[in-house]
Structures are given as C-alpha cells and as structure tokens.
Short mmCIF file of C-alpha atoms and ligand atoms in Angstrom, two decimals:
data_model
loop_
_atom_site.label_atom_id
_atom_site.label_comp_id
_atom_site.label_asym_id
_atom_site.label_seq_id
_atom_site.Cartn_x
_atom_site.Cartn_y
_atom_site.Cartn_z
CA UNK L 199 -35.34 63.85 60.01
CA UNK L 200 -33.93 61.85 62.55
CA UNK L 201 -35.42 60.15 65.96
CA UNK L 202 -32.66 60.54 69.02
CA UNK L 203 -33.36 59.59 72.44
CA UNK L 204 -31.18 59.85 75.78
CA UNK L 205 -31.92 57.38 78.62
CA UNK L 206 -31.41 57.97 82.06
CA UNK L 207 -27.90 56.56 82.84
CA UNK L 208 -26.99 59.30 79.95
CA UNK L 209 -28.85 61.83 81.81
CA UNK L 210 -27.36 61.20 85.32
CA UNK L 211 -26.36 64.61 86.36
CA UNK L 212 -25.12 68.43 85.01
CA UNK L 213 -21.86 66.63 82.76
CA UNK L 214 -24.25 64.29 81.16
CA UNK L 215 -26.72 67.05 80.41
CA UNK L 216 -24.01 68.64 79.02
CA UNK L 217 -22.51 65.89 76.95
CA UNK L 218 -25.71 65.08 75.64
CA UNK L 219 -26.33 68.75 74.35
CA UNK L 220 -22.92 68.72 72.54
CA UNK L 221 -24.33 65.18 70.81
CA UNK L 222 -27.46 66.64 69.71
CA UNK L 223 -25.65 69.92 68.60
CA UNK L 224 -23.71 67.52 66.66
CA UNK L 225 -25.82 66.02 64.76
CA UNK L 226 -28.41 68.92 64.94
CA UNK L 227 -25.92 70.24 62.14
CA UNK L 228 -27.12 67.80 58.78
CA UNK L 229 -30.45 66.52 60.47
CA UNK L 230 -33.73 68.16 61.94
CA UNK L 231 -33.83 66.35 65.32
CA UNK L 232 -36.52 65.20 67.59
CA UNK L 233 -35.34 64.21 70.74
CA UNK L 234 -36.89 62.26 73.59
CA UNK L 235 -36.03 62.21 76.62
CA UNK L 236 -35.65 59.67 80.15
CA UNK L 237 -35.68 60.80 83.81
CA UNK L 238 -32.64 61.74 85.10
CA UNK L 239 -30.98 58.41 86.51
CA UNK L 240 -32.85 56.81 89.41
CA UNK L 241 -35.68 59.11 89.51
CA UNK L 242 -38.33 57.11 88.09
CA UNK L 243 -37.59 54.23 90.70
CA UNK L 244 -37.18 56.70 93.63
CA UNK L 245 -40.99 58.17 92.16
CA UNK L 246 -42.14 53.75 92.34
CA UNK L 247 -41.25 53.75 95.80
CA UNK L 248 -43.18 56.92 96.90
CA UNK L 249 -45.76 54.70 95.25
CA UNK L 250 -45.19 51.78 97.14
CA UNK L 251 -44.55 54.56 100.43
CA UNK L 252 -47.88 56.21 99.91
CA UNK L 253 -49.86 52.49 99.54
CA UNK L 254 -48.52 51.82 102.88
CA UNK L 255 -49.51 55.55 104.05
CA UNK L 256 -46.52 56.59 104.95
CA UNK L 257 -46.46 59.89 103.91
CA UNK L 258 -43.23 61.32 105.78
CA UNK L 259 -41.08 58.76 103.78
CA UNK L 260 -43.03 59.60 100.68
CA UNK L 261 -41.93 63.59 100.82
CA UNK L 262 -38.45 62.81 101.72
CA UNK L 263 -38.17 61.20 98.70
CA UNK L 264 -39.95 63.26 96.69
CA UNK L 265 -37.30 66.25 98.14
CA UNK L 266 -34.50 64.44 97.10
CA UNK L 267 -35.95 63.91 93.57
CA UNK L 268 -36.61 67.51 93.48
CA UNK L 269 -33.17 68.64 94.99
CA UNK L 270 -31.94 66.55 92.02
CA UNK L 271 -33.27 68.61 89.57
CA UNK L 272 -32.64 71.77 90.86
CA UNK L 273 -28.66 70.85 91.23
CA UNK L 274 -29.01 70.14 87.43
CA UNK L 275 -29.90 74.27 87.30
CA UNK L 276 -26.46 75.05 87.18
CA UNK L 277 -25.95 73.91 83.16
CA UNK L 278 -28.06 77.02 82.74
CA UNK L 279 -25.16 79.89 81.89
CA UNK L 280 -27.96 82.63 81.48
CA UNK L 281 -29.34 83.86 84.56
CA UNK L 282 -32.68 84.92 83.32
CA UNK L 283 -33.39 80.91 81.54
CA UNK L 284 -32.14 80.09 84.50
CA UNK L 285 -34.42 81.62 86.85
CA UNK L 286 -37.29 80.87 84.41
CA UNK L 287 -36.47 76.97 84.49
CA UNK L 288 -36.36 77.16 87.82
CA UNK L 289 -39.91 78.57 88.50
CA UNK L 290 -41.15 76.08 85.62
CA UNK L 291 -39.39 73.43 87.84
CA UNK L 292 -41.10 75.21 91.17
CA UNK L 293 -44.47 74.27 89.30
CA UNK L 294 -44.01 71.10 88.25
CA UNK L 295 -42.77 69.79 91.96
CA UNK L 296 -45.57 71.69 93.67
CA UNK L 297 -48.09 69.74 91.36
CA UNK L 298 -46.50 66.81 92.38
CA UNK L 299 -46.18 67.43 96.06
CA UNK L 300 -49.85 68.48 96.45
CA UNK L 301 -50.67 65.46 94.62
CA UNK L 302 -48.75 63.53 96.85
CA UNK L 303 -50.12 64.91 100.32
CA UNK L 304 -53.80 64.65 98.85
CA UNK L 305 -53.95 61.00 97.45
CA UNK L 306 -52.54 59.80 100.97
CA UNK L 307 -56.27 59.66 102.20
CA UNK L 308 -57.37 57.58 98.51
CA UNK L 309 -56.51 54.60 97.01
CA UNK L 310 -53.41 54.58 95.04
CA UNK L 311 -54.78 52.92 91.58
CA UNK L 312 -52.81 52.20 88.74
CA UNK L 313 -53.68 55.55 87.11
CA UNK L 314 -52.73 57.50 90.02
CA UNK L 315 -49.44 55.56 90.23
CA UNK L 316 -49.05 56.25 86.92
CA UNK L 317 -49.65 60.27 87.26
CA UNK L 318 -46.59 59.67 90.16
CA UNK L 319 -44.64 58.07 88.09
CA UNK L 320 -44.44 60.69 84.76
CA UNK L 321 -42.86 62.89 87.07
CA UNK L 322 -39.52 61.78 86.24
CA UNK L 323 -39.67 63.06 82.52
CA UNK L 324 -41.77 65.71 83.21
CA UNK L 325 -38.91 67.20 84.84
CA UNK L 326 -35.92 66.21 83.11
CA UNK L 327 -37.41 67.69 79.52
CA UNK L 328 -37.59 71.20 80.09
CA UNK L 329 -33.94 70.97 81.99
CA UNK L 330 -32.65 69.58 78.92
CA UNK L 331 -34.58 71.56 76.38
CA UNK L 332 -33.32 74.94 78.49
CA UNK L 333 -29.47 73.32 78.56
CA UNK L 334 -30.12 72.46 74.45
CA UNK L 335 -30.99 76.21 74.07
CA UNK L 336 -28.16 77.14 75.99
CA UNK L 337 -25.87 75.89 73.25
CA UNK L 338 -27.70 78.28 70.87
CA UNK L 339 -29.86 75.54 69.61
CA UNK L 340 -34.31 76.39 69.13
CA UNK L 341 -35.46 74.02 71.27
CA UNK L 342 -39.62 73.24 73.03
CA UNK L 343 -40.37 70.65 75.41
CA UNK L 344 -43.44 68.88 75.36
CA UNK L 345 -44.86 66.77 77.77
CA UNK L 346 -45.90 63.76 75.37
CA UNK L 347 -49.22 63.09 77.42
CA UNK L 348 -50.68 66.12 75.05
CA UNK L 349 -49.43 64.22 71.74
CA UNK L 350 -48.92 60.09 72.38
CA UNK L 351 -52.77 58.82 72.56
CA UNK L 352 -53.10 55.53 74.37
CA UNK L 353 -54.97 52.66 75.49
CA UNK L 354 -56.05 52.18 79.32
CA UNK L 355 -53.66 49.86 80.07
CA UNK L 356 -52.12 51.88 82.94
CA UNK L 357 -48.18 50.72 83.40
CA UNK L 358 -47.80 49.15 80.47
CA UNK L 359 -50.10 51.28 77.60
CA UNK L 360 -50.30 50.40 74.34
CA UNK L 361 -49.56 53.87 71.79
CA UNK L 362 -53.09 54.13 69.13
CA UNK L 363 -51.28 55.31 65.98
CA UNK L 364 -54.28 57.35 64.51
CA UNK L 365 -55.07 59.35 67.77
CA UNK L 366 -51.81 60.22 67.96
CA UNK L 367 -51.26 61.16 64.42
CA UNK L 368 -53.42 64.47 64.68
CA UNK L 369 -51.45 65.69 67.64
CA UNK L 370 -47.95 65.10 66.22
CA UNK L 371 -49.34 66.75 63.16
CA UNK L 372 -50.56 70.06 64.30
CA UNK L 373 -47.57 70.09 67.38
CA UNK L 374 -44.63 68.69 66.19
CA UNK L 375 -44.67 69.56 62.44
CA UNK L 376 -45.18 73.33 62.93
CA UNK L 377 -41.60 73.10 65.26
CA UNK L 378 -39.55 70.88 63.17
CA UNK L 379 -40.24 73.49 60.08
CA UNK L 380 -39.45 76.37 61.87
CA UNK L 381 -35.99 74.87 62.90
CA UNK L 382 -36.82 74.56 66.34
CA UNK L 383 -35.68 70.46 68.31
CA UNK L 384 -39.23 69.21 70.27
CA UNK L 385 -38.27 67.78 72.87
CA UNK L 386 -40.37 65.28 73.96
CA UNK L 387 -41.08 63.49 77.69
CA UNK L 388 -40.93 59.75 77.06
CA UNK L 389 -42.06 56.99 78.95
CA UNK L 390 -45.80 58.88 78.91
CA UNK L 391 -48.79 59.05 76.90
CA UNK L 392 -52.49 59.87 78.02
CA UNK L 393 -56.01 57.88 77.78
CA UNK L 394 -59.15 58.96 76.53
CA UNK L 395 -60.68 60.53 79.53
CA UNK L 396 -57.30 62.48 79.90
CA UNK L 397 -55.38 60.48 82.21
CA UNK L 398 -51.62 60.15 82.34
CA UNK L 399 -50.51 56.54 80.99
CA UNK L 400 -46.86 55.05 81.29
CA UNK L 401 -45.69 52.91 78.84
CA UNK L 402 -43.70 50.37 80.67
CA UNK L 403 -40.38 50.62 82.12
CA UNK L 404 -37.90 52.04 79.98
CA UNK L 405 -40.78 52.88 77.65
CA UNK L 406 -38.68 55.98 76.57
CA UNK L 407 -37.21 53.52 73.85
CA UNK L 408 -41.26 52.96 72.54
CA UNK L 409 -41.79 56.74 72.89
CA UNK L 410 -38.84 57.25 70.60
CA UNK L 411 -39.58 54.25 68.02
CA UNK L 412 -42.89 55.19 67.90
CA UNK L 413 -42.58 59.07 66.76
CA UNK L 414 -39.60 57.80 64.63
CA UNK L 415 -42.60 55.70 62.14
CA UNK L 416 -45.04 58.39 62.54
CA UNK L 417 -42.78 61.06 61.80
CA UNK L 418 -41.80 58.68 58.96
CA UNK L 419 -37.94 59.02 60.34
CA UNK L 420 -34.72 58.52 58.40
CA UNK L 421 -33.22 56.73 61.55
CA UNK L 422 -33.53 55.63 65.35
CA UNK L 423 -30.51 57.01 67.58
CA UNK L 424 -30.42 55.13 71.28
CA UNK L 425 -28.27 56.44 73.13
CA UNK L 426 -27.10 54.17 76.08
CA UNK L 427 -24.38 53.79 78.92
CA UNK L 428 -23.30 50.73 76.82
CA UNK L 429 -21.18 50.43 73.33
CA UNK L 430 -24.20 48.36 71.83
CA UNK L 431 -24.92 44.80 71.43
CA UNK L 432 -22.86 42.18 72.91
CA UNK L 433 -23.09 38.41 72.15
CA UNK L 434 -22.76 37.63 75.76
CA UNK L 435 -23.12 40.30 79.02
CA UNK L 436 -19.55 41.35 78.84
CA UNK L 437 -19.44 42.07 82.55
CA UNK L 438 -19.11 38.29 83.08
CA UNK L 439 -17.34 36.96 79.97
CA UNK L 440 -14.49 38.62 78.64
CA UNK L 441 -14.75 37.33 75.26
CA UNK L 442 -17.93 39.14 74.78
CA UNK L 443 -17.95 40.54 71.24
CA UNK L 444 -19.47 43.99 70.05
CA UNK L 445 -22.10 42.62 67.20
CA UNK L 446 -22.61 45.00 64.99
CA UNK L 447 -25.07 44.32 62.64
CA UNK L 448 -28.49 42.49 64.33
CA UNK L 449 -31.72 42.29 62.29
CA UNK L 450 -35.21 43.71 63.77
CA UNK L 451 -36.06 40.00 64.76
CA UNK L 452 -32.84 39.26 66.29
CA UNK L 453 -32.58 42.19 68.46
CA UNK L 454 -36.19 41.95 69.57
CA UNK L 455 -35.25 38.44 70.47
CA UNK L 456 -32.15 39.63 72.50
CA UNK L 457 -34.24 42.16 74.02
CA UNK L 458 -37.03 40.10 75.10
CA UNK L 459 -34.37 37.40 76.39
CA UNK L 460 -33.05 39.87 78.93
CA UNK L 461 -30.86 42.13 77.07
CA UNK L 462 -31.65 45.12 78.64
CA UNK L 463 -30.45 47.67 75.92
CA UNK L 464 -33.54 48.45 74.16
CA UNK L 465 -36.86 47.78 75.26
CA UNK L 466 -37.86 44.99 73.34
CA UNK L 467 -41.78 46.69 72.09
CA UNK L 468 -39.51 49.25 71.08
CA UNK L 469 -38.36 47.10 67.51
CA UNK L 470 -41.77 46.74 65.77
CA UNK L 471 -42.49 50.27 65.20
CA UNK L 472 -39.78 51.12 63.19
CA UNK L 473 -39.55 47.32 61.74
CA UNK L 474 -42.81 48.74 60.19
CA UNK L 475 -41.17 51.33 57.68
CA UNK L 476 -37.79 49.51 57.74
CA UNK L 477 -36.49 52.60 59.50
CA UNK L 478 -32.82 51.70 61.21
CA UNK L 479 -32.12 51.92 64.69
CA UNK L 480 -28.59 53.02 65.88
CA UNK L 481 -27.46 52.26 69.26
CA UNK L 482 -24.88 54.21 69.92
CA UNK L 483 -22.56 54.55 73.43
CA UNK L 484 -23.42 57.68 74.93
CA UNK L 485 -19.63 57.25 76.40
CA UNK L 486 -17.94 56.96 73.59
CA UNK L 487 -20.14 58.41 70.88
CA UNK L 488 -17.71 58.05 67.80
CA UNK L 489 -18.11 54.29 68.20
CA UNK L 490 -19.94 52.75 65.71
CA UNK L 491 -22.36 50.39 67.92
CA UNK L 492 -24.68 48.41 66.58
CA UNK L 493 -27.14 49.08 63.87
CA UNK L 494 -30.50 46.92 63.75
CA UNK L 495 -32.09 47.08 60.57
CA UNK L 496 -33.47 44.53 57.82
CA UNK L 497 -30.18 43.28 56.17
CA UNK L 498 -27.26 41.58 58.51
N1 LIG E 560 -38.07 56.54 83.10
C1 LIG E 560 -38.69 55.29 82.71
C2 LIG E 560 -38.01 54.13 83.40
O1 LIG E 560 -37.08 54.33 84.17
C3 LIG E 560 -38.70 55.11 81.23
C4 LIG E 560 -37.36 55.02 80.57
O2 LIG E 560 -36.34 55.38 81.16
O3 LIG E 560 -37.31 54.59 79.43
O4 LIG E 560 -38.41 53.02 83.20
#
C-alpha cells in the first residue's frame, strides 16, 4: 500500500488532471493507492483573500473571487469524457459552490474567526477531490473521494491543527479500509481535518504534505510519493545558482532541516510521521516522473 499525493502546481488545470491520472494509473498497477489531494493551483490563496475581503466587508470583491474560483473548476469539467459523470460532477460541484457562496454572503454581517476562515479556506480541496476522483474513474480506475474533515481528527488549533492519531484511527478504519479492499483509490481532501465540536480545521499551508504523511503511518504505508513541480532536492535553489545539484539521498533529519530552513518542497511537519515507522518518502517531479528524485529515508 502506498501513500501518493499531488500538490497544486501539479493540479493546475485539465492537462495536469490528466497527467496526474495517467501517474496514478501507473502505479495503481503493483500498489493499492491512496491518494491525497491539493487545490487546484492558486485557489487556496484566492479563498485567503476572500478572507481578508470579507474582514474588511467587502463583499462584492469577495464573490468575484469566489466566481473565478468556481469558473476554475468547472473549466476542469471537460477531462470528464462521459457525459452522464460529467453532468453528475458538475451538480456535485453546483453543491459544493452554493455552500460556499451562501456561507460567504451570510458571515459578511459576523466576525470572521479563525474557524470560519478556516471553513473558507477547505474549499479549495473540497473541490478539486471529486474532479480528480471523477477524471481517475474516467481512466477505468474505482475511485471515492472523501472530504478528510469526516476521517483526520484534530486539535483546535485553527490554521495550523495538530492531527490526534487515535481519533483518527477509528475513522480511517471503518472508511478507508473497507475501499482499499474492495480495489477501489480513496481519494482524500488534504490540507483539512475537523475538531471535536465538528468544525473544519486546516492544517497549515501546504498541509496536504501532513495529510499525506500522516495516513501514510496510520495506514502503516510501504512508501510516501510527493509529487511536485520540482525534480526533488537541490543543494542550493537552482533558480539562482547553476551549479545546484539534484541530492538524492537526504535522511528524515536532514530534509526536515532543509524544509524548515526554507526549502519549500515538503512541508517540513510533514517528516516526523513517517520518520515514526521508517516509512520512505519519494519526491518525485510531477514533470518528469521517470526521474528518480530524491528519496528521504533513514540510511544516506
Ligand atoms: N491548499 C493548501 C495550500 O495551498 C494546502 C496544500 O496545498 O498543501 O496551502
């Protein structure tokens, strides 16, 4: 059993949908998958300023952008080649922006706290899971999205909420399990989780990566798949210096390091979980996905 998870930048529009789906299928092949998923690129910042939009009360700006976040996601419709998924994505995407937009017009008149901003803020992967799940079964594949504030228990730390492995446990049990051994790929909403009292919690940003790590020890993985808009890691940003070298080998401790010292390719709380059961994480370039990137794991 394997852990994969697409980011954003992967996830940018209908060709990286697509690409990604041909990955999965892939590996899909020797390995029951679980995949998590990002937002589609640039939604969950576009969803931070509606925050910021809706603090000041200005709710015209706010619904502009929340119709060109939607008009995103519909556009991504057309990697549906059946008609009838198609149209029934599309009313599962009708219901999901309509919570959203309601949401949006009533908490205008309330204070925007950190739990409401986090409700905003889940949108992103609420909507890009069942898109990909849809395109996934597209390609003949079983696939089920669920939105991971039913499974990933957390703390109340709203934007930045710690996972509670034993809460969770239950719910990966009776969901997850019961899909994996009937050959069918959860797909699961990253980035989210939900408190006691039911409320959405986020994670962080780029919290997908924790999502993924997190299930991957749980689920007692074989291995962590990133996959990212870059080969792996470099020894310097290799933007700026040319002589930047692909490392491909980094231990748990060293790439948490890198991470936490600006690195932006994994989410640095995203190491410890799988550190845990030893479980290796492969970051792999979504670009050019028969490149070996780098591998963190306990031996260098
Ligand atoms: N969508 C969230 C973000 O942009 C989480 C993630 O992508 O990992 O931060």
């Amino acid at each position: 059993m394997i852990v994969m998870k697409f980011g954003g930048a992967s996830l940018s529009n209908s060709q990286g949908i697509i690409k990604a789906c041909r990955i999965i299928k892939n590996y899909s092949g020797k390995n029951k998958v679980i995949l998590v998923v990002s937002a589609m690129k640039g939604i969950t910042d576009k969803l931070y300023q509606v925050v910021e939009l809706l603090k000041r009360k200005q709710l015209k700006k706010a619904l502009a952008i929340y119709k060109e976040i939607k008009s995103s996601h519909f556009q991504a419709l057309s990697v549906i080649k059946s008609s009838a998924e198609r149209v029934k994505l599309e009313s599962e995407l009708i219901n999901i922006t309509s919570r959203l937009e309601n949401f949006v017009k009533n908490v205008v008149h309330k204070e925007i706290t950190p739990a409401r901003c986090d409700f905003i803020v889940s949108f992103g992967e609420r909507l890009s899971c069942p898109i990909i799940a849809t395109a996934l079964e597209s390609t003949g594949l079983l696939a089920y999205p669920i939105d991971a504030s039913l499974i990933i228990a957390t703390n109340h730390a709203f934007g930045n909420a710690v996972p509670l492995y034993k809460k969770s446990q239950s719910h990966i049990t009776k969901i997850i399990f019961p899909l994996i051994n009937n050959g069918v790929i959860p797909v699961i909403t990253g980035f989210i989780g939900f408190a006691k009292d039911g409320c959405t919690t986020t994670l962080g940003r780029g919290g997908s990566d924790l999502t993924a790590s997190y299930l991957a020890n749980l689920l007692n993985a074989k291995a962590l798949y990133l996959w990212k808009d870059v080969d792996g890691f470099y020894t310097n940003d290799p933007h700026k210096d040319k002589n930047a070298k692909l490392m491909q080998h980094l231990s748990y401790k060293q790439a948490e390091k890198m991470a936490k010292d600006g690195a932006k390719i994994i989410y640095y709380k995203a190491i410890r979980p799988v550190e845990k059961k030893l479980i290796p994480i492969y970051v792999k370039s979504f670009i050019n996905p028969s490149l070996q990137g780098t591998t963190v794991s306990k031996i260098i």
